[in-house]
GROMACS .gro file of C-alpha atoms in nm:
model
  232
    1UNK     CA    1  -1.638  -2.429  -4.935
    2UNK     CA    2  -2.005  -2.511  -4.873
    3UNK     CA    3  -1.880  -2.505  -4.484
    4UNK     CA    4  -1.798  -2.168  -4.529
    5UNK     CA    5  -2.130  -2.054  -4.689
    6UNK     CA    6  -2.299  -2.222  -4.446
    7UNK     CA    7  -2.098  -2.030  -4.137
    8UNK     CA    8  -2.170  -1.692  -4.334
    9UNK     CA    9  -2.471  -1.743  -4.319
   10UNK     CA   10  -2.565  -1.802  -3.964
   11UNK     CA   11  -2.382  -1.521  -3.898
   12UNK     CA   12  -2.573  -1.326  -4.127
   13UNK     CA   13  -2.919  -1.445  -3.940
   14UNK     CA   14  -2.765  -1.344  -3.622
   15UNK     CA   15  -2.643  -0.997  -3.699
   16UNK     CA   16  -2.821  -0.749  -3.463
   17UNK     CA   17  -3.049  -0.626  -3.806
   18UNK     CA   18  -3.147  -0.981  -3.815
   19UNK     CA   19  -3.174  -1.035  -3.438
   20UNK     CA   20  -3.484  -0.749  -3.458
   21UNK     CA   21  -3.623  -0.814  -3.817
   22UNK     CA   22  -3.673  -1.202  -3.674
   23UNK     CA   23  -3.737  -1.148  -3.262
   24UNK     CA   24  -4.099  -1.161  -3.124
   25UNK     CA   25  -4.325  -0.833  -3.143
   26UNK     CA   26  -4.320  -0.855  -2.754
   27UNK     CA   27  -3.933  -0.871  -2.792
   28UNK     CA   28  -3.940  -0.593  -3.046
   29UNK     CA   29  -4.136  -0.356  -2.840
   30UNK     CA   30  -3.877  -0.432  -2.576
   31UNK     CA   31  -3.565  -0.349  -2.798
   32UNK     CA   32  -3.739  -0.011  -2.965
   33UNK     CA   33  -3.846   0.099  -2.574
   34UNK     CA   34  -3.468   0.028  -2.494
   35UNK     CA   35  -3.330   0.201  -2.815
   36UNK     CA   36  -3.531   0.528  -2.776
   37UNK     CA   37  -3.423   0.533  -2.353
   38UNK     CA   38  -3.061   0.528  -2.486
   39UNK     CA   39  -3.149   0.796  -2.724
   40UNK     CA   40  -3.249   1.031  -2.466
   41UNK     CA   41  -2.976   0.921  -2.213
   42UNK     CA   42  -2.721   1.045  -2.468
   43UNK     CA   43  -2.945   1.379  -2.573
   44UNK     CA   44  -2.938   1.434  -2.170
   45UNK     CA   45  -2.596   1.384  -2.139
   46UNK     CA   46  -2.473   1.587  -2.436
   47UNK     CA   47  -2.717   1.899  -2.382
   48UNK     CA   48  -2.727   1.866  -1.967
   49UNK     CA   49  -2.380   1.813  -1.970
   50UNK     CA   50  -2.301   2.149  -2.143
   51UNK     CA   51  -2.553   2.372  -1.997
   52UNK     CA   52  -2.433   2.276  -1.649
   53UNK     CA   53  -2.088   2.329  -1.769
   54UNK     CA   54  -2.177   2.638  -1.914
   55UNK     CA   55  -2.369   2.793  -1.593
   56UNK     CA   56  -2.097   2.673  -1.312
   57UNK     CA   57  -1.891   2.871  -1.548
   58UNK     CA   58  -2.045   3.151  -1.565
   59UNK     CA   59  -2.191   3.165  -1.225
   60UNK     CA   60  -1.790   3.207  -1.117
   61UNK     CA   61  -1.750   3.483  -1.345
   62UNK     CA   62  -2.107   3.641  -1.176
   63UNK     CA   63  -1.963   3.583  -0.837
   64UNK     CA   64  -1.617   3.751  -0.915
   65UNK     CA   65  -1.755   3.985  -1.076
   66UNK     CA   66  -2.006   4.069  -0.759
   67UNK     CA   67  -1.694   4.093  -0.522
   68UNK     CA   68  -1.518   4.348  -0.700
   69UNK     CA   69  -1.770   4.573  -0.713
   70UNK     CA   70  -1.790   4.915  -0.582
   71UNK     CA   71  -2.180   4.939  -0.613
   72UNK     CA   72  -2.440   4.627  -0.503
   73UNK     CA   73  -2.727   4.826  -0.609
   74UNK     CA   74  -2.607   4.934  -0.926
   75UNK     CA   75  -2.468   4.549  -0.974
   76UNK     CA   76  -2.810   4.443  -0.905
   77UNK     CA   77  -2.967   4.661  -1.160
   78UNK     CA   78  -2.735   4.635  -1.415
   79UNK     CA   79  -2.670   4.180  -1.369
   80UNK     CA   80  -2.909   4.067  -1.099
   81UNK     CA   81  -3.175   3.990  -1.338
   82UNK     CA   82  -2.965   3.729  -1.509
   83UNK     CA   83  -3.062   3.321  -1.541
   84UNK     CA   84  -2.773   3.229  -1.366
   85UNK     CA   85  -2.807   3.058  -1.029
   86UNK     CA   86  -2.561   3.313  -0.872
   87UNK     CA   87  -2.757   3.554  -0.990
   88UNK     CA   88  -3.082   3.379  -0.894
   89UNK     CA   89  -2.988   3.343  -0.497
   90UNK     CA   90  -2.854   3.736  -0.518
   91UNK     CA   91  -3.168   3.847  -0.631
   92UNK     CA   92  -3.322   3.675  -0.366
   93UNK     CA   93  -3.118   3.831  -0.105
   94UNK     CA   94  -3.134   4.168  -0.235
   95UNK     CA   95  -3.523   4.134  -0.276
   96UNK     CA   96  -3.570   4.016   0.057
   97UNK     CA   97  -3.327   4.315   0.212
   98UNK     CA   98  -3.512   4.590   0.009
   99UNK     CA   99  -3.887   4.450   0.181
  100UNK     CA  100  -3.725   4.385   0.515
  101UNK     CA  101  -3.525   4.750   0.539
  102UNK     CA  102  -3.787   4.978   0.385
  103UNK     CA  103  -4.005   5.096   0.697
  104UNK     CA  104  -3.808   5.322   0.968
  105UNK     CA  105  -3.809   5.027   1.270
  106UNK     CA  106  -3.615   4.745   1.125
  107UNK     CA  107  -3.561   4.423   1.311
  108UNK     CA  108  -3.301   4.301   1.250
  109UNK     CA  109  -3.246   3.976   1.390
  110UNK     CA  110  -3.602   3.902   1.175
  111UNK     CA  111  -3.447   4.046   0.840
  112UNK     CA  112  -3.115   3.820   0.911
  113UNK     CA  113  -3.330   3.538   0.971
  114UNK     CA  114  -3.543   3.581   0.667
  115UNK     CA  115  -3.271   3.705   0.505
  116UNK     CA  116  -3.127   3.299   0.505
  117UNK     CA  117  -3.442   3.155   0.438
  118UNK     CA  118  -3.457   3.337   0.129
  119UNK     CA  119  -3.175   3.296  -0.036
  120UNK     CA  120  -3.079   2.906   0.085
  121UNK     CA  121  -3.460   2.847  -0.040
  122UNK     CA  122  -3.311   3.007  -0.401
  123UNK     CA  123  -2.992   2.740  -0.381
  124UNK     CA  124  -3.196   2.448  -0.339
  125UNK     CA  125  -3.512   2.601  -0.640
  126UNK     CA  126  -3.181   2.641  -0.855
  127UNK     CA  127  -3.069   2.315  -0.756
  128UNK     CA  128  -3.402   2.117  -0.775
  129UNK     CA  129  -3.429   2.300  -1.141
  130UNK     CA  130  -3.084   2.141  -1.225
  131UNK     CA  131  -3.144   1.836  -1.122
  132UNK     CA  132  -3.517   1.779  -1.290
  133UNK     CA  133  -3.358   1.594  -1.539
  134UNK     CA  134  -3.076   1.371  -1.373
  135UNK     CA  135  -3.391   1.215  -1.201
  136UNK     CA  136  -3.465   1.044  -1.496
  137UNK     CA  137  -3.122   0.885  -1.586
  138UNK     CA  138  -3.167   0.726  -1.242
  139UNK     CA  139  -3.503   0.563  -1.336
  140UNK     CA  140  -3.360   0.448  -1.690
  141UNK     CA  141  -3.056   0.340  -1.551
  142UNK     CA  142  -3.250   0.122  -1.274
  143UNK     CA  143  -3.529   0.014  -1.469
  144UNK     CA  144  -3.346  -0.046  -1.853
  145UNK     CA  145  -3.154  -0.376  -1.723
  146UNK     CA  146  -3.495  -0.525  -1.634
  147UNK     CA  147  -3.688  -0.450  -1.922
  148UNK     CA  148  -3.427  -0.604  -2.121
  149UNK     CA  149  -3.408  -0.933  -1.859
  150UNK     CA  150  -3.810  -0.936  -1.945
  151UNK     CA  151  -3.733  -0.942  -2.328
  152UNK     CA  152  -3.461  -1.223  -2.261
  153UNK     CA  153  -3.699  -1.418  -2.025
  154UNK     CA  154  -3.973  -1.402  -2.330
  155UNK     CA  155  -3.705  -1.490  -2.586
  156UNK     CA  156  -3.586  -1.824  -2.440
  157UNK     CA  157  -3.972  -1.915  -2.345
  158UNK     CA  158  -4.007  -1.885  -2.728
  159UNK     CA  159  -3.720  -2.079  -2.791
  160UNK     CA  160  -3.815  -2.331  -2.535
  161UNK     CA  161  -4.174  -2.314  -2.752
  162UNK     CA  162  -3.983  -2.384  -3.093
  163UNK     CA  163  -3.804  -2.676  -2.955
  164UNK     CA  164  -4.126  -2.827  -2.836
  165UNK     CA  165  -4.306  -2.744  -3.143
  166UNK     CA  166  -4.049  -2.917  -3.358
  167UNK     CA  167  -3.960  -3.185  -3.153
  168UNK     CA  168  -3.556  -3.093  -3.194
  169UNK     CA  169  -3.298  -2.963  -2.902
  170UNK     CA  170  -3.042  -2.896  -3.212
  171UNK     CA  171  -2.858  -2.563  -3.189
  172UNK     CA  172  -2.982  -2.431  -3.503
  173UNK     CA  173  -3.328  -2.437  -3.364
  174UNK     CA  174  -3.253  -2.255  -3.041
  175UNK     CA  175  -2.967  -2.039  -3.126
  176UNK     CA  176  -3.209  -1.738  -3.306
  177UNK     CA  177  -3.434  -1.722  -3.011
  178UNK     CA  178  -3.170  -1.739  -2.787
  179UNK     CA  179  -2.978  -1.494  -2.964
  180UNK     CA  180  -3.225  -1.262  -2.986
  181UNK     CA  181  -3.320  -1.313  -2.630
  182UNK     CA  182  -2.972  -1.181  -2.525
  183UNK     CA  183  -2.971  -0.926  -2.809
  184UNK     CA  184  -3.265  -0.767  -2.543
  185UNK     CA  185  -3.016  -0.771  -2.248
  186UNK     CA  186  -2.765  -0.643  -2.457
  187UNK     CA  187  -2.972  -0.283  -2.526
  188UNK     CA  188  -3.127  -0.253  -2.211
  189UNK     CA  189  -2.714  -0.312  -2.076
  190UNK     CA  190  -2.611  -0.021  -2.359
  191UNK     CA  191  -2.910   0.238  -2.225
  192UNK     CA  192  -2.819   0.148  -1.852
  193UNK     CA  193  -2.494   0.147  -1.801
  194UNK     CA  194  -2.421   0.526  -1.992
  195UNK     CA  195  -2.736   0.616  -1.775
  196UNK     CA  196  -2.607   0.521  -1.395
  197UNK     CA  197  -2.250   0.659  -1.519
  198UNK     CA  198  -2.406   0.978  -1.625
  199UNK     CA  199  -2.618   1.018  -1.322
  200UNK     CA  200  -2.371   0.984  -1.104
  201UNK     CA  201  -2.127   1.269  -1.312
  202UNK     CA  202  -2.389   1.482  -1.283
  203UNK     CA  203  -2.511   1.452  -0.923
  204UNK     CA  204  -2.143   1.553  -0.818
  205UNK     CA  205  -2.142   1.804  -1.013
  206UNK     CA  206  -2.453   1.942  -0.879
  207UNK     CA  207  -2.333   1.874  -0.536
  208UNK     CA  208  -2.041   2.075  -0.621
  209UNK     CA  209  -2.263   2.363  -0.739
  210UNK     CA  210  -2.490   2.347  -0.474
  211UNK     CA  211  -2.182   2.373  -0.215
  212UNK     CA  212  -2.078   2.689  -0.428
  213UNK     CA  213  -2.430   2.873  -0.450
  214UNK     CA  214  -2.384   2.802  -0.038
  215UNK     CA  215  -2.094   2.955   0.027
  216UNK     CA  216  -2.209   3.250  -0.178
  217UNK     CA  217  -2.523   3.251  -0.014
  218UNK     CA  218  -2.339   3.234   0.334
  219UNK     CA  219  -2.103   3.569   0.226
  220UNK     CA  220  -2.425   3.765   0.126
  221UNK     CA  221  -2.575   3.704   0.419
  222UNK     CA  222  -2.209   3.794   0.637
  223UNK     CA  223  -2.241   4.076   0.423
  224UNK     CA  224  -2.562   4.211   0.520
  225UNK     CA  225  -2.570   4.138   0.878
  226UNK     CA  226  -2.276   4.350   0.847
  227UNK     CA  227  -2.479   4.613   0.690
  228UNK     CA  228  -2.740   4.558   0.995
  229UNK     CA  229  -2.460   4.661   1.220
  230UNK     CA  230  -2.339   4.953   1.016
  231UNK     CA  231  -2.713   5.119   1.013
  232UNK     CA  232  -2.761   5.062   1.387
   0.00000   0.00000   0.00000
């Protein structure tokens, strides 16, 4: 019976509430840096994750919507002002046609030209936008397993301290520090490993986006080279 007690207790001082209330204020600041990175790496991922979602979708519904109809200009008036990175890399092209077709002489190899430069410089503003805040799931997810290897490293040196201090190797000496040592790794593992997993979702994603605002940007310009042709 008092074997029992005993047992439930040691597990008791090595719960993780236990592991913090007990751990070096070195260690702590460790484990509350680690906690508040995973905080953010799941706000990311749950409001990233859906806004993404949300504008691939509805850039699809811009561009089909764009191809079916009758009237650019009037499509441009009435949806080219949208946030919506469609939208964005139309407005570019229609912005750059307008200045580059309003005098009588118009060259047009220079408005084709410029006419690309505008609107892939749109794809990759839209895509640098998007991916402001991936960049820093990559730091946390590089940089969180060695912050918690620093709070482990300081945990055993304090163990290694107690032992020395006390003048006794036994396990119930060692095993808090230790414990709370690995508790360190353990957080800094939990804010990684959701980060790299995360970062990697959402640079395909983005890749896949980026590919798509191309091969929009690619028929606009078809389109208006066409348009070059037409007018000469």
């Amino acid at each position: 019976m008092l074997d029992n007690i005993k047992l439930a207790a040691d597990a008791a001082t090595l719960s993780p509430i236990a592991l913090f209330i007990q751990a070096d204020w070195i260690v702590k600041g460790v484990m509350i840096g680690l906690l508040l990175a995973s905080i953010y790496v799941w706000a990311v991922i749950l409001t990233h994750g859906f806004s993404v979602r949300k504008l691939m979708s509805a850039s699809e519904t811009f561009e089909r919507d764009f191809w079916r109809a009758g009237n650019i200009d009037k499509f441009y008036d009435e949806n080219g002002r949208e946030e919506l990175p469609s939208a964005k890399v139309f407005a570019a092209g229609i912005s750059e046609w307008r200045r580059s077709t309003a005098g009588k002489n118009v060259d047009r190899e220079g408005t084709r030209e410029r006419l690309g430069v505008a609107m892939n410089a749109a794809v990759e503003g839209e895509v640098d936008r998007l991916a402001d805040k991936i960049g820093t799931l990559a730091t946390i997810g590089s940089v969180a397993p060695f912050v918690g290897l620093f709070g482990t490293v300081w945990g055993i040196m304090r163990s290694f301290t107690a032992i020395a201090a006390s003048n006794n190797s036994s396990l119930a000496v060692v095993a808090p520090g230790i414990a709370e040592a690995l508790f360190a790794t353990a957080i800094g593992l939990f804010a990684a490993i959701p980060a790299v997993i995360a970062y990697n979702a959402f640079s395909q994603r983005l890749n896949r986006l980026e590919s798509r605002l191309g091969r929009f940007a690619d028929g606009l310009h078809a389109m208006f080279s066409r348009e070059l042709e037409v007018e000469a």
